[in-house]
PDB file of C-alpha atoms and ligand atoms in Angstrom:
ATOM      1  CA  UNK A   2      26.834  36.521  55.043  1.00 59.00           C
ATOM      2  CA  UNK A   3      24.087  39.344  53.907  1.00 91.00           C
ATOM      3  CA  UNK A   4      23.835  42.664  55.167  1.00 98.00           C
ATOM      4  CA  UNK A   5      21.697  45.284  54.676  1.00 98.00           C
ATOM      5  CA  UNK A   6      23.144  48.736  53.782  1.00 97.00           C
ATOM      6  CA  UNK A   7      21.085  50.369  50.969  1.00 96.00           C
ATOM      7  CA  UNK A   8      17.350  49.136  49.361  1.00 94.00           C
ATOM      8  CA  UNK A   9      19.469  48.325  46.245  1.00 95.00           C
ATOM      9  CA  UNK A  10      21.248  45.635  48.476  1.00 96.00           C
ATOM     10  CA  UNK A  11      17.725  43.422  47.449  1.00 96.00           C
ATOM     11  CA  UNK A  12      16.706  42.716  43.917  1.00 96.00           C
ATOM     12  CA  UNK A  13      12.969  43.582  43.222  1.00 97.00           C
ATOM     13  CA  UNK A  14      11.867  39.960  43.160  1.00 97.00           C
ATOM     14  CA  UNK A  15      13.853  39.479  47.179  1.00 96.00           C
ATOM     15  CA  UNK A  16      11.938  42.647  47.950  1.00 97.00           C
ATOM     16  CA  UNK A  17       8.873  41.164  47.127  1.00 97.00           C
ATOM     17  CA  UNK A  18       9.076  38.640  48.957  1.00 97.00           C
ATOM     18  CA  UNK A  19      10.116  40.471  52.129  1.00 97.00           C
ATOM     19  CA  UNK A  20       6.753  42.226  51.742  1.00 98.00           C
ATOM     20  CA  UNK A  21       5.166  39.389  51.421  1.00 98.00           C
ATOM     21  CA  UNK A  22       6.566  37.558  54.528  1.00 98.00           C
ATOM     22  CA  UNK A  23       5.702  41.052  56.241  1.00 98.00           C
ATOM     23  CA  UNK A  24       1.908  40.547  55.368  1.00 98.00           C
ATOM     24  CA  UNK A  25       2.061  36.953  56.556  1.00 98.00           C
ATOM     25  CA  UNK A  26       3.393  38.126  59.587  1.00 98.00           C
ATOM     26  CA  UNK A  27       0.855  40.771  60.164  1.00 98.00           C
ATOM     27  CA  UNK A  28      -1.933  38.384  59.668  1.00 98.00           C
ATOM     28  CA  UNK A  29      -0.517  35.280  61.509  1.00 98.00           C
ATOM     29  CA  UNK A  30       1.546  36.824  64.282  1.00 98.00           C
ATOM     30  CA  UNK A  31       1.233  33.600  66.377  1.00 97.00           C
ATOM     31  CA  UNK A  32       3.245  31.275  63.918  1.00 97.00           C
ATOM     32  CA  UNK A  33       6.020  33.731  64.509  1.00 98.00           C
ATOM     33  CA  UNK A  34       6.367  34.002  67.989  1.00 98.00           C
ATOM     34  CA  UNK A  35       9.048  31.557  68.873  1.00 98.00           C
ATOM     35  CA  UNK A  36      11.018  31.399  65.767  1.00 98.00           C
ATOM     36  CA  UNK A  37      13.684  33.551  66.969  1.00 98.00           C
ATOM     37  CA  UNK A  38      14.258  31.637  70.117  1.00 98.00           C
ATOM     38  CA  UNK A  39      17.984  31.694  71.320  1.00 97.00           C
ATOM     39  CA  UNK A  40      18.752  34.684  69.116  1.00 98.00           C
ATOM     40  CA  UNK A  41      19.835  37.498  70.092  1.00 98.00           C
ATOM     41  CA  UNK A  42      19.535  41.090  68.322  1.00 98.00           C
ATOM     42  CA  UNK A  43      21.953  43.987  69.352  1.00 98.00           C
ATOM     43  CA  UNK A  44      21.135  47.632  68.714  1.00 98.00           C
ATOM     44  CA  UNK A  45      24.421  49.717  68.465  1.00 97.00           C
ATOM     45  CA  UNK A  46      22.532  53.487  68.529  1.00 97.00           C
ATOM     46  CA  UNK A  47      25.511  56.303  67.928  1.00 96.00           C
ATOM     47  CA  UNK A  48      22.752  58.835  67.319  1.00 93.00           C
ATOM     48  CA  UNK A  49      18.663  59.487  68.776  1.00 89.00           C
ATOM     49  CA  UNK A  50      15.922  57.197  67.872  1.00 91.00           C
ATOM     50  CA  UNK A  51      13.022  56.207  68.733  1.00 89.00           C
ATOM     51  CA  UNK A  52      11.136  54.182  66.707  1.00 90.00           C
ATOM     52  CA  UNK A  53      13.904  52.865  64.478  1.00 94.00           C
ATOM     53  CA  UNK A  54      15.568  51.457  67.915  1.00 96.00           C
ATOM     54  CA  UNK A  55      12.367  50.445  69.338  1.00 96.00           C
ATOM     55  CA  UNK A  56      10.747  48.891  66.730  1.00 97.00           C
ATOM     56  CA  UNK A  57      13.865  46.693  65.914  1.00 98.00           C
ATOM     57  CA  UNK A  58      13.551  45.559  69.460  1.00 98.00           C
ATOM     58  CA  UNK A  59       9.829  44.960  69.078  1.00 98.00           C
ATOM     59  CA  UNK A  60      10.163  42.968  65.976  1.00 98.00           C
ATOM     60  CA  UNK A  61      13.060  40.747  67.746  1.00 98.00           C
ATOM     61  CA  UNK A  62      10.863  40.229  70.739  1.00 98.00           C
ATOM     62  CA  UNK A  63       7.690  39.428  68.775  1.00 98.00           C
ATOM     63  CA  UNK A  64      10.104  36.748  67.227  1.00 98.00           C
ATOM     64  CA  UNK A  65      10.749  35.095  70.492  1.00 98.00           C
ATOM     65  CA  UNK A  66      14.570  36.318  70.435  1.00 98.00           C
ATOM     66  CA  UNK A  67      16.814  38.335  72.787  1.00 98.00           C
ATOM     67  CA  UNK A  68      17.549  42.085  72.869  1.00 98.00           C
ATOM     68  CA  UNK A  69      20.481  44.096  73.682  1.00 97.00           C
ATOM     69  CA  UNK A  70      22.406  47.366  72.903  1.00 96.00           C
ATOM     70  CA  UNK A  71      23.104  50.828  73.497  1.00 95.00           C
ATOM     71  CA  UNK A  72      21.190  54.045  72.522  1.00 94.00           C
ATOM     72  CA  UNK A  73      23.730  56.817  72.758  1.00 90.00           C
ATOM     73  CA  UNK A  74      27.591  57.008  71.576  1.00 90.00           C
ATOM     74  CA  UNK A  75      27.922  58.577  74.892  1.00 88.00           C
ATOM     75  CA  UNK A  76      26.840  54.951  76.901  1.00 83.00           C
ATOM     76  CA  UNK A  77      29.357  53.013  74.561  1.00 84.00           C
ATOM     77  CA  UNK A  78      33.196  52.600  74.269  1.00 86.00           C
ATOM     78  CA  UNK A  79      32.933  54.887  71.154  1.00 86.00           C
ATOM     79  CA  UNK A  80      32.990  57.368  74.123  1.00 83.00           C
ATOM     80  CA  UNK A  81      36.621  55.880  74.586  1.00 88.00           C
ATOM     81  CA  UNK A  82      37.277  56.042  71.121  1.00 88.00           C
ATOM     82  CA  UNK A  83      37.028  52.498  69.942  1.00 91.00           C
ATOM     83  CA  UNK A  84      36.399  52.302  66.050  1.00 94.00           C
ATOM     84  CA  UNK A  85      32.903  50.741  64.782  1.00 96.00           C
ATOM     85  CA  UNK A  86      35.201  47.906  63.375  1.00 97.00           C
ATOM     86  CA  UNK A  87      36.455  46.989  66.847  1.00 96.00           C
ATOM     87  CA  UNK A  88      33.050  47.605  68.304  1.00 96.00           C
ATOM     88  CA  UNK A  89      31.352  45.053  65.849  1.00 97.00           C
ATOM     89  CA  UNK A  90      33.773  42.700  65.731  1.00 97.00           C
ATOM     90  CA  UNK A  91      33.220  42.213  69.826  1.00 96.00           C
ATOM     91  CA  UNK A  92      29.761  42.322  69.776  1.00 97.00           C
ATOM     92  CA  UNK A  93      29.820  39.621  67.154  1.00 96.00           C
ATOM     93  CA  UNK A  94      30.610  37.448  69.724  1.00 97.00           C
ATOM     94  CA  UNK A  95      27.530  38.367  72.061  1.00 97.00           C
ATOM     95  CA  UNK A  96      24.769  39.000  69.292  1.00 98.00           C
ATOM     96  CA  UNK A  97      23.482  36.960  66.209  1.00 98.00           C
ATOM     97  CA  UNK A  98      22.676  40.206  64.019  1.00 98.00           C
ATOM     98  CA  UNK A  99      23.117  43.507  64.771  1.00 98.00           C
ATOM     99  CA  UNK A 100      20.986  47.242  63.676  1.00 98.00           C
ATOM    100  CA  UNK A 101      23.594  50.277  63.690  1.00 98.00           C
ATOM    101  CA  UNK A 102      22.627  53.771  63.477  1.00 97.00           C
ATOM    102  CA  UNK A 103      25.425  56.204  63.079  1.00 97.00           C
ATOM    103  CA  UNK A 104      26.084  59.817  62.220  1.00 95.00           C
ATOM    104  CA  UNK A 105      29.067  59.183  59.968  1.00 96.00           C
ATOM    105  CA  UNK A 106      27.897  58.320  56.446  1.00 96.00           C
ATOM    106  CA  UNK A 107      29.257  54.830  55.863  1.00 97.00           C
ATOM    107  CA  UNK A 108      29.904  53.825  59.386  1.00 97.00           C
ATOM    108  CA  UNK A 109      27.679  50.407  58.994  1.00 98.00           C
ATOM    109  CA  UNK A 110      29.390  49.722  55.835  1.00 98.00           C
ATOM    110  CA  UNK A 111      32.566  49.687  57.509  1.00 98.00           C
ATOM    111  CA  UNK A 112      31.138  47.915  60.339  1.00 98.00           C
ATOM    112  CA  UNK A 113      29.881  45.212  58.032  1.00 98.00           C
ATOM    113  CA  UNK A 114      33.261  44.544  56.784  1.00 97.00           C
ATOM    114  CA  UNK A 115      34.571  43.667  60.081  1.00 97.00           C
ATOM    115  CA  UNK A 116      31.585  41.535  61.454  1.00 97.00           C
ATOM    116  CA  UNK A 117      30.748  38.027  61.273  1.00 96.00           C
ATOM    117  CA  UNK A 118      27.050  38.379  61.718  1.00 98.00           C
ATOM    118  CA  UNK A 119      24.534  40.521  59.608  1.00 98.00           C
ATOM    119  CA  UNK A 120      24.720  44.387  59.739  1.00 98.00           C
ATOM    120  CA  UNK A 121      21.541  46.416  59.273  1.00 98.00           C
ATOM    121  CA  UNK A 122      21.810  50.212  58.518  1.00 98.00           C
ATOM    122  CA  UNK A 123      19.984  51.816  60.718  1.00 98.00           C
ATOM    123  CA  UNK A 124      20.362  55.459  59.130  1.00 97.00           C
ATOM    124  CA  UNK A 125      23.894  56.799  58.575  1.00 97.00           C
ATOM    125  CA  UNK A 126      23.931  60.444  58.527  1.00 94.00           C
ATOM    126  CA  UNK A 127      22.352  62.067  55.615  1.00 93.00           C
ATOM    127  CA  UNK A 128      22.897  59.350  53.355  1.00 94.00           C
ATOM    128  CA  UNK A 129      21.025  55.962  53.434  1.00 95.00           C
ATOM    129  CA  UNK A 130      18.105  54.661  55.803  1.00 97.00           C
ATOM    130  CA  UNK A 131      17.111  51.261  54.423  1.00 98.00           C
ATOM    131  CA  UNK A 132      14.929  49.871  57.014  1.00 98.00           C
ATOM    132  CA  UNK A 133      12.479  52.901  56.788  1.00 98.00           C
ATOM    133  CA  UNK A 134      12.411  52.570  52.965  1.00 98.00           C
ATOM    134  CA  UNK A 135      11.410  48.813  53.832  1.00 98.00           C
ATOM    135  CA  UNK A 136       8.328  50.450  55.776  1.00 98.00           C
ATOM    136  CA  UNK A 137       7.627  52.530  53.403  1.00 98.00           C
ATOM    137  CA  UNK A 138       6.799  50.237  50.794  1.00 98.00           C
ATOM    138  CA  UNK A 139       5.405  47.966  52.884  1.00 98.00           C
ATOM    139  CA  UNK A 140       2.969  50.277  53.969  1.00 98.00           C
ATOM    140  CA  UNK A 141       2.342  51.822  50.161  1.00 98.00           C
ATOM    141  CA  UNK A 142       1.968  48.037  48.986  1.00 98.00           C
ATOM    142  CA  UNK A 143      -0.587  47.479  51.862  1.00 98.00           C
ATOM    143  CA  UNK A 144      -2.698  50.696  51.658  1.00 98.00           C
ATOM    144  CA  UNK A 145      -2.494  51.293  47.404  1.00 98.00           C
ATOM    145  CA  UNK A 146      -2.213  47.803  46.540  1.00 97.00           C
ATOM    146  CA  UNK A 147       0.664  48.567  44.217  1.00 98.00           C
ATOM    147  CA  UNK A 148       4.447  50.034  43.718  1.00 98.00           C
ATOM    148  CA  UNK A 149       4.046  51.143  40.299  1.00 98.00           C
ATOM    149  CA  UNK A 150       2.046  54.005  38.341  1.00 98.00           C
ATOM    150  CA  UNK A 151       2.137  56.451  40.922  1.00 98.00           C
ATOM    151  CA  UNK A 152       2.874  59.871  41.354  1.00 98.00           C
ATOM    152  CA  UNK A 153       4.382  60.735  44.473  1.00 98.00           C
ATOM    153  CA  UNK A 154       5.061  64.042  45.982  1.00 98.00           C
ATOM    154  CA  UNK A 155       8.471  63.925  48.423  1.00 98.00           C
ATOM    155  CA  UNK A 156       8.228  67.341  50.439  1.00 98.00           C
ATOM    156  CA  UNK A 157      10.722  69.031  53.084  1.00 97.00           C
ATOM    157  CA  UNK A 158      14.374  68.541  53.531  1.00 97.00           C
ATOM    158  CA  UNK A 159      15.000  66.630  50.442  1.00 97.00           C
ATOM    159  CA  UNK A 160      18.947  67.485  50.961  1.00 96.00           C
ATOM    160  CA  UNK A 161      19.380  65.965  54.108  1.00 95.00           C
ATOM    161  CA  UNK A 162      16.769  63.816  54.423  1.00 96.00           C
ATOM    162  CA  UNK A 163      17.852  59.741  53.957  1.00 96.00           C
ATOM    163  CA  UNK A 164      14.774  58.797  54.168  1.00 97.00           C
ATOM    164  CA  UNK A 165      14.022  60.353  50.895  1.00 97.00           C
ATOM    165  CA  UNK A 166      17.301  59.391  49.326  1.00 97.00           C
ATOM    166  CA  UNK A 167      16.350  55.855  50.039  1.00 96.00           C
ATOM    167  CA  UNK A 168      12.899  55.742  48.770  1.00 98.00           C
ATOM    168  CA  UNK A 169      13.807  57.404  45.571  1.00 98.00           C
ATOM    169  CA  UNK A 170      16.391  54.831  45.046  1.00 97.00           C
ATOM    170  CA  UNK A 171      14.289  51.989  45.790  1.00 97.00           C
ATOM    171  CA  UNK A 172      11.066  53.610  43.737  1.00 98.00           C
ATOM    172  CA  UNK A 173      12.805  54.010  40.224  1.00 97.00           C
ATOM    173  CA  UNK A 174      13.068  50.505  39.923  1.00 97.00           C
ATOM    174  CA  UNK A 175       8.995  50.023  39.313  1.00 97.00           C
ATOM    175  CA  UNK A 176       7.472  51.758  36.335  1.00 97.00           C
ATOM    176  CA  UNK A 177       5.524  54.364  35.967  1.00 98.00           C
ATOM    177  CA  UNK A 178       6.697  56.229  39.138  1.00 98.00           C
ATOM    178  CA  UNK A 179       6.564  60.181  38.765  1.00 98.00           C
ATOM    179  CA  UNK A 180       8.411  62.250  41.685  1.00 98.00           C
ATOM    180  CA  UNK A 181       7.443  65.480  42.310  1.00 98.00           C
ATOM    181  CA  UNK A 182      10.359  66.807  44.565  1.00 98.00           C
ATOM    182  CA  UNK A 183       8.516  69.867  46.755  1.00 98.00           C
ATOM    183  CA  UNK A 184      11.610  71.663  48.786  1.00 97.00           C
ATOM    184  CA  UNK A 185      12.823  75.153  48.968  1.00 96.00           C
ATOM    185  CA  UNK A 186      15.869  75.932  46.975  1.00 95.00           C
ATOM    186  CA  UNK A 187      18.358  75.625  49.622  1.00 94.00           C
ATOM    187  CA  UNK A 188      17.011  71.778  50.627  1.00 96.00           C
ATOM    188  CA  UNK A 189      16.511  70.475  47.079  1.00 97.00           C
ATOM    189  CA  UNK A 190      17.450  66.834  46.501  1.00 97.00           C
ATOM    190  CA  UNK A 191      21.606  66.121  46.406  1.00 97.00           C
ATOM    191  CA  UNK A 192      22.768  66.124  42.498  1.00 97.00           C
ATOM    192  CA  UNK A 193      23.557  62.560  43.210  1.00 96.00           C
ATOM    193  CA  UNK A 194      20.191  61.603  43.500  1.00 97.00           C
ATOM    194  CA  UNK A 195      19.136  64.178  40.486  1.00 97.00           C
ATOM    195  CA  UNK A 196      22.022  62.623  37.852  1.00 97.00           C
ATOM    196  CA  UNK A 197      22.632  59.081  39.264  1.00 97.00           C
ATOM    197  CA  UNK A 198      19.365  57.763  40.259  1.00 97.00           C
ATOM    198  CA  UNK A 199      16.821  60.020  38.369  1.00 98.00           C
ATOM    199  CA  UNK A 200      18.152  60.894  35.365  1.00 97.00           C
ATOM    200  CA  UNK A 201      20.071  57.382  34.913  1.00 97.00           C
ATOM    201  CA  UNK A 202      17.126  55.670  35.395  1.00 96.00           C
ATOM    202  CA  UNK A 203      14.724  58.057  33.068  1.00 97.00           C
ATOM    203  CA  UNK A 204      12.320  58.697  35.813  1.00 98.00           C
ATOM    204  CA  UNK A 205       9.931  61.704  35.304  1.00 98.00           C
ATOM    205  CA  UNK A 206      10.290  64.234  37.885  1.00 98.00           C
ATOM    206  CA  UNK A 207       9.682  67.902  38.689  1.00 98.00           C
ATOM    207  CA  UNK A 208      10.834  69.999  41.288  1.00 98.00           C
ATOM    208  CA  UNK A 209       8.892  72.462  42.988  1.00 98.00           C
ATOM    209  CA  UNK A 210       8.531  74.981  45.671  1.00 97.00           C
ATOM    210  CA  UNK A 211       4.822  75.299  46.607  1.00 97.00           C
ATOM    211  CA  UNK A 212       3.067  72.408  48.140  1.00 98.00           C
ATOM    212  CA  UNK A 213      -0.347  73.663  47.114  1.00 97.00           C
ATOM    213  CA  UNK A 214       0.308  73.709  43.658  1.00 95.00           C
ATOM    214  CA  UNK A 215       1.452  69.621  43.656  1.00 97.00           C
ATOM    215  CA  UNK A 216      -1.384  68.239  45.890  1.00 98.00           C
ATOM    216  CA  UNK A 217      -3.978  67.932  43.450  1.00 98.00           C
ATOM    217  CA  UNK A 218      -2.302  65.273  40.991  1.00 98.00           C
ATOM    218  CA  UNK A 219      -0.485  63.480  43.750  1.00 98.00           C
ATOM    219  CA  UNK A 220      -0.974  59.676  45.043  1.00 98.00           C
ATOM    220  CA  UNK A 221       0.907  60.098  47.644  1.00 98.00           C
ATOM    221  CA  UNK A 222       2.901  62.936  50.040  1.00 98.00           C
ATOM    222  CA  UNK A 223       5.930  62.012  51.867  1.00 98.00           C
ATOM    223  CA  UNK A 224       5.943  64.521  54.456  1.00 98.00           C
ATOM    224  CA  UNK A 225       9.797  64.953  55.936  1.00 98.00           C
ATOM    225  CA  UNK A 226      11.348  67.120  58.996  1.00 96.00           C
ATOM    226  CA  UNK A 227      14.010  69.361  58.397  1.00 95.00           C
ATOM    227  CA  UNK A 228      16.690  68.248  59.904  1.00 93.00           C
ATOM    228  CA  UNK A 229      17.831  70.660  62.585  1.00 93.00           C
ATOM    229  CA  UNK A 230      20.881  67.972  63.679  1.00 91.00           C
ATOM    230  CA  UNK A 231      22.371  68.463  59.954  1.00 92.00           C
ATOM    231  CA  UNK A 232      22.208  71.958  59.867  1.00 91.00           C
ATOM    232  CA  UNK A 233      25.720  73.824  59.910  1.00 86.00           C
ATOM    233  CA  UNK A 234      24.042  77.045  61.373  1.00 90.00           C
ATOM    234  CA  UNK A 235      20.848  77.434  63.660  1.00 93.00           C
ATOM    235  CA  UNK A 236      20.048  80.308  61.763  1.00 93.00           C
ATOM    236  CA  UNK A 237      19.858  78.558  58.466  1.00 91.00           C
ATOM    237  CA  UNK A 238      17.289  75.987  60.222  1.00 93.00           C
ATOM    238  CA  UNK A 239      15.012  78.495  62.369  1.00 93.00           C
ATOM    239  CA  UNK A 240      14.451  80.081  58.300  1.00 92.00           C
ATOM    240  CA  UNK A 241      13.638  76.599  56.939  1.00 92.00           C
ATOM    241  CA  UNK A 242      11.781  74.968  59.619  1.00 93.00           C
ATOM    242  CA  UNK A 243       8.608  76.082  59.243  1.00 92.00           C
ATOM    243  CA  UNK A 244       8.263  76.336  55.744  1.00 94.00           C
ATOM    244  CA  UNK A 245       5.835  73.456  55.010  1.00 97.00           C
ATOM    245  CA  UNK A 246       3.340  73.032  56.934  1.00 97.00           C
ATOM    246  CA  UNK A 247       0.416  70.690  55.840  1.00 98.00           C
ATOM    247  CA  UNK A 248      -2.850  71.534  57.517  1.00 98.00           C
ATOM    248  CA  UNK A 249      -6.614  70.586  57.220  1.00 98.00           C
ATOM    249  CA  UNK A 250      -7.330  73.547  54.269  1.00 98.00           C
ATOM    250  CA  UNK A 251      -4.707  71.789  52.064  1.00 98.00           C
ATOM    251  CA  UNK A 252      -5.564  68.547  52.311  1.00 98.00           C
ATOM    252  CA  UNK A 253      -8.827  70.112  50.743  1.00 98.00           C
ATOM    253  CA  UNK A 254      -6.936  70.536  47.697  1.00 98.00           C
ATOM    254  CA  UNK A 255      -5.633  66.739  47.597  1.00 98.00           C
ATOM    255  CA  UNK A 256      -7.531  64.040  45.961  1.00 98.00           C
ATOM    256  CA  UNK A 257      -9.759  61.918  48.467  1.00 98.00           C
ATOM    257  CA  UNK A 258      -7.502  58.650  48.019  1.00 97.00           C
ATOM    258  CA  UNK A 259      -4.100  61.042  48.016  1.00 98.00           C
ATOM    259  CA  UNK A 260      -2.263  58.787  51.211  1.00 98.00           C
ATOM    260  CA  UNK A 261      -0.231  61.114  53.459  1.00 98.00           C
ATOM    261  CA  UNK A 262       3.271  59.239  54.960  1.00 98.00           C
ATOM    262  CA  UNK A 263       5.979  60.388  57.372  1.00 98.00           C
ATOM    263  CA  UNK A 264       9.003  58.795  58.700  1.00 98.00           C
ATOM    264  CA  UNK A 265       8.546  60.566  62.188  1.00 97.00           C
ATOM    265  CA  UNK A 266       9.675  62.272  64.282  1.00 95.00           C
ATOM    266  CA  UNK A 267       7.035  65.110  63.367  1.00 96.00           C
ATOM    267  CA  UNK A 268       7.953  68.573  64.203  1.00 95.00           C
ATOM    268  CA  UNK A 269       5.707  71.174  62.443  1.00 95.00           C
ATOM    269  CA  UNK A 270       5.546  70.103  59.347  1.00 97.00           C
ATOM    270  CA  UNK A 271       1.587  68.548  59.673  1.00 98.00           C
ATOM    271  CA  UNK A 272      -0.766  70.290  61.375  1.00 98.00           C
ATOM    272  CA  UNK A 273      -1.735  67.745  64.274  1.00 98.00           C
ATOM    273  CA  UNK A 274      -5.670  67.919  62.381  1.00 98.00           C
ATOM    274  CA  UNK A 275      -4.653  66.316  59.925  1.00 98.00           C
ATOM    275  CA  UNK A 276      -4.138  63.176  62.037  1.00 98.00           C
ATOM    276  CA  UNK A 277      -8.298  62.589  61.763  1.00 98.00           C
ATOM    277  CA  UNK A 278      -7.987  62.864  58.276  1.00 98.00           C
ATOM    278  CA  UNK A 279      -8.879  58.910  56.829  1.00 98.00           C
ATOM    279  CA  UNK A 280      -5.754  59.888  54.237  1.00 98.00           C
ATOM    280  CA  UNK A 281      -3.275  59.932  56.772  1.00 98.00           C
ATOM    281  CA  UNK A 282      -1.495  56.789  57.307  1.00 98.00           C
ATOM    282  CA  UNK A 283       1.567  57.601  59.189  1.00 98.00           C
ATOM    283  CA  UNK A 284       0.833  55.949  62.021  1.00 98.00           C
ATOM    284  CA  UNK A 285      -0.076  52.855  60.578  1.00 98.00           C
ATOM    285  CA  UNK A 286       3.439  53.383  58.898  1.00 98.00           C
ATOM    286  CA  UNK A 287       4.973  53.128  62.159  1.00 97.00           C
ATOM    287  CA  UNK A 288       3.257  49.799  62.734  1.00 97.00           C
ATOM    288  CA  UNK A 289       4.058  48.219  59.287  1.00 98.00           C
ATOM    289  CA  UNK A 290       7.472  48.916  60.194  1.00 98.00           C
ATOM    290  CA  UNK A 291       7.524  46.153  62.939  1.00 98.00           C
ATOM    291  CA  UNK A 292       5.951  43.570  60.617  1.00 98.00           C
ATOM    292  CA  UNK A 293       8.705  44.629  58.068  1.00 98.00           C
ATOM    293  CA  UNK A 294      11.889  44.815  60.569  1.00 98.00           C
ATOM    294  CA  UNK A 295      10.636  41.035  61.756  1.00 98.00           C
ATOM    295  CA  UNK A 296      10.594  39.980  57.988  1.00 98.00           C
ATOM    296  CA  UNK A 297      14.219  41.436  57.591  1.00 98.00           C
ATOM    297  CA  UNK A 298      15.651  39.608  60.947  1.00 98.00           C
ATOM    298  CA  UNK A 299      14.244  36.349  59.379  1.00 98.00           C
ATOM    299  CA  UNK A 300      15.421  36.443  55.862  1.00 98.00           C
ATOM    300  CA  UNK A 301      19.185  38.052  57.160  1.00 98.00           C
ATOM    301  CA  UNK A 302      19.308  34.702  59.730  1.00 98.00           C
ATOM    302  CA  UNK A 303      17.941  32.583  57.319  1.00 97.00           C
ATOM    303  CA  UNK A 304      14.988  31.406  59.589  1.00 97.00           C
ATOM    304  CA  UNK A 305      12.602  29.260  57.604  1.00 91.00           C
ATOM    305  CA  UNK A 306       9.322  29.456  59.246  1.00 91.00           C
ATOM    306  CA  UNK A 307       6.994  26.551  57.394  1.00 83.00           C
TER     307      UNK A 307
HETATM  308  C1  NCD B 408      14.143  59.224  60.413  1.00 95.76           C
HETATM  309  C2  NCD B 408      15.490  59.124  60.495  1.00 95.76           C
HETATM  310  O1  NCD B 408      16.054  59.118  61.411  1.00 95.76           O
HETATM  311  O2  NCD B 408      16.308  59.468  59.211  1.00 95.76           O
HETATM  312  N1  NCD B 408      13.242  58.912  61.428  1.00 95.76           N
HETATM  313  C3  NCD B 408      13.088  57.486  61.262  1.00 95.76           C
HETATM  314  O3  NCD B 408      14.047  56.650  61.475  1.00 95.76           O
HETATM  315  N2  NCD B 408      11.548  57.244  61.672  1.00 95.76           N
HETATM  316  C4  NCD B 408      13.563  60.692  60.003  1.00 95.76           C
HETATM  317  C5  NCD B 408      13.997  61.577  60.865  1.00 95.76           C
HETATM  318  O4  NCD B 408      14.253  61.926  61.919  1.00 95.76           O
HETATM  319  O5  NCD B 408      13.399  62.958  60.399  1.00 95.76           O
END
């Protein structure tokens, strides 16, 4: 039984294979249109989501499968006090694979231990978001042609942003990666990412506060939203929320090939005027998220397509 809890659950070779499959799905969607007929995906979302839940559902539908699930804890038996372990045990009788998002770190892992079907972590608190990372890797590889030798700026809420944590863990396995971590002092990456991931793997990185200073050297800028729901008080959030705003004037400081990614949803951190810049790739990124989730479902269900 295979689950996906962290991007490190896959070796670099397995990841390459998955991204190749996603690119093949992008080129030949008709080949895959019926391969999951008779299979069901359950989406168990205890926290808000638009893209992740609907892209999982679109992915399963594109494969000819069916979907079921809930989109808020209040409409599930969690509201009555059921544990995720009990819930998944029951869902295992109804579905072939499940994607779970939960505000508590480690909840999908607990579920996977009680499950008889593959469980995918669709985001657990401020911890990990491995399928966003698969999306990011597919976007970078497809648009840049490589996953090595890149200078990558990660900007915004690096403390609570789970997409950033997963992306750093995945990218340190490639050579020639340099990170520029752009955040206010209070929203720096957690020390476990700095010490156990970056320093342990001897990855080059610097921490800066000004986006303007970092822009000229970047191959890629990964913007993130300040994670309102993880703040302990409203005042701190209000102080931090507009710390970075990428606009057309700042984009002039960047190189002609610098890609801008964002897991979305965006709040104010990217001005709408940047959307028409050819370097803005965040809406394409959302489309890649469907292909990569299709590839992931096929891989975990061990569906072979000739
Ligand atoms: C991200 C998440 O949920 O962590 N969204 C997503 O899945 N695309 C980023 C965010 O909410 O800021």
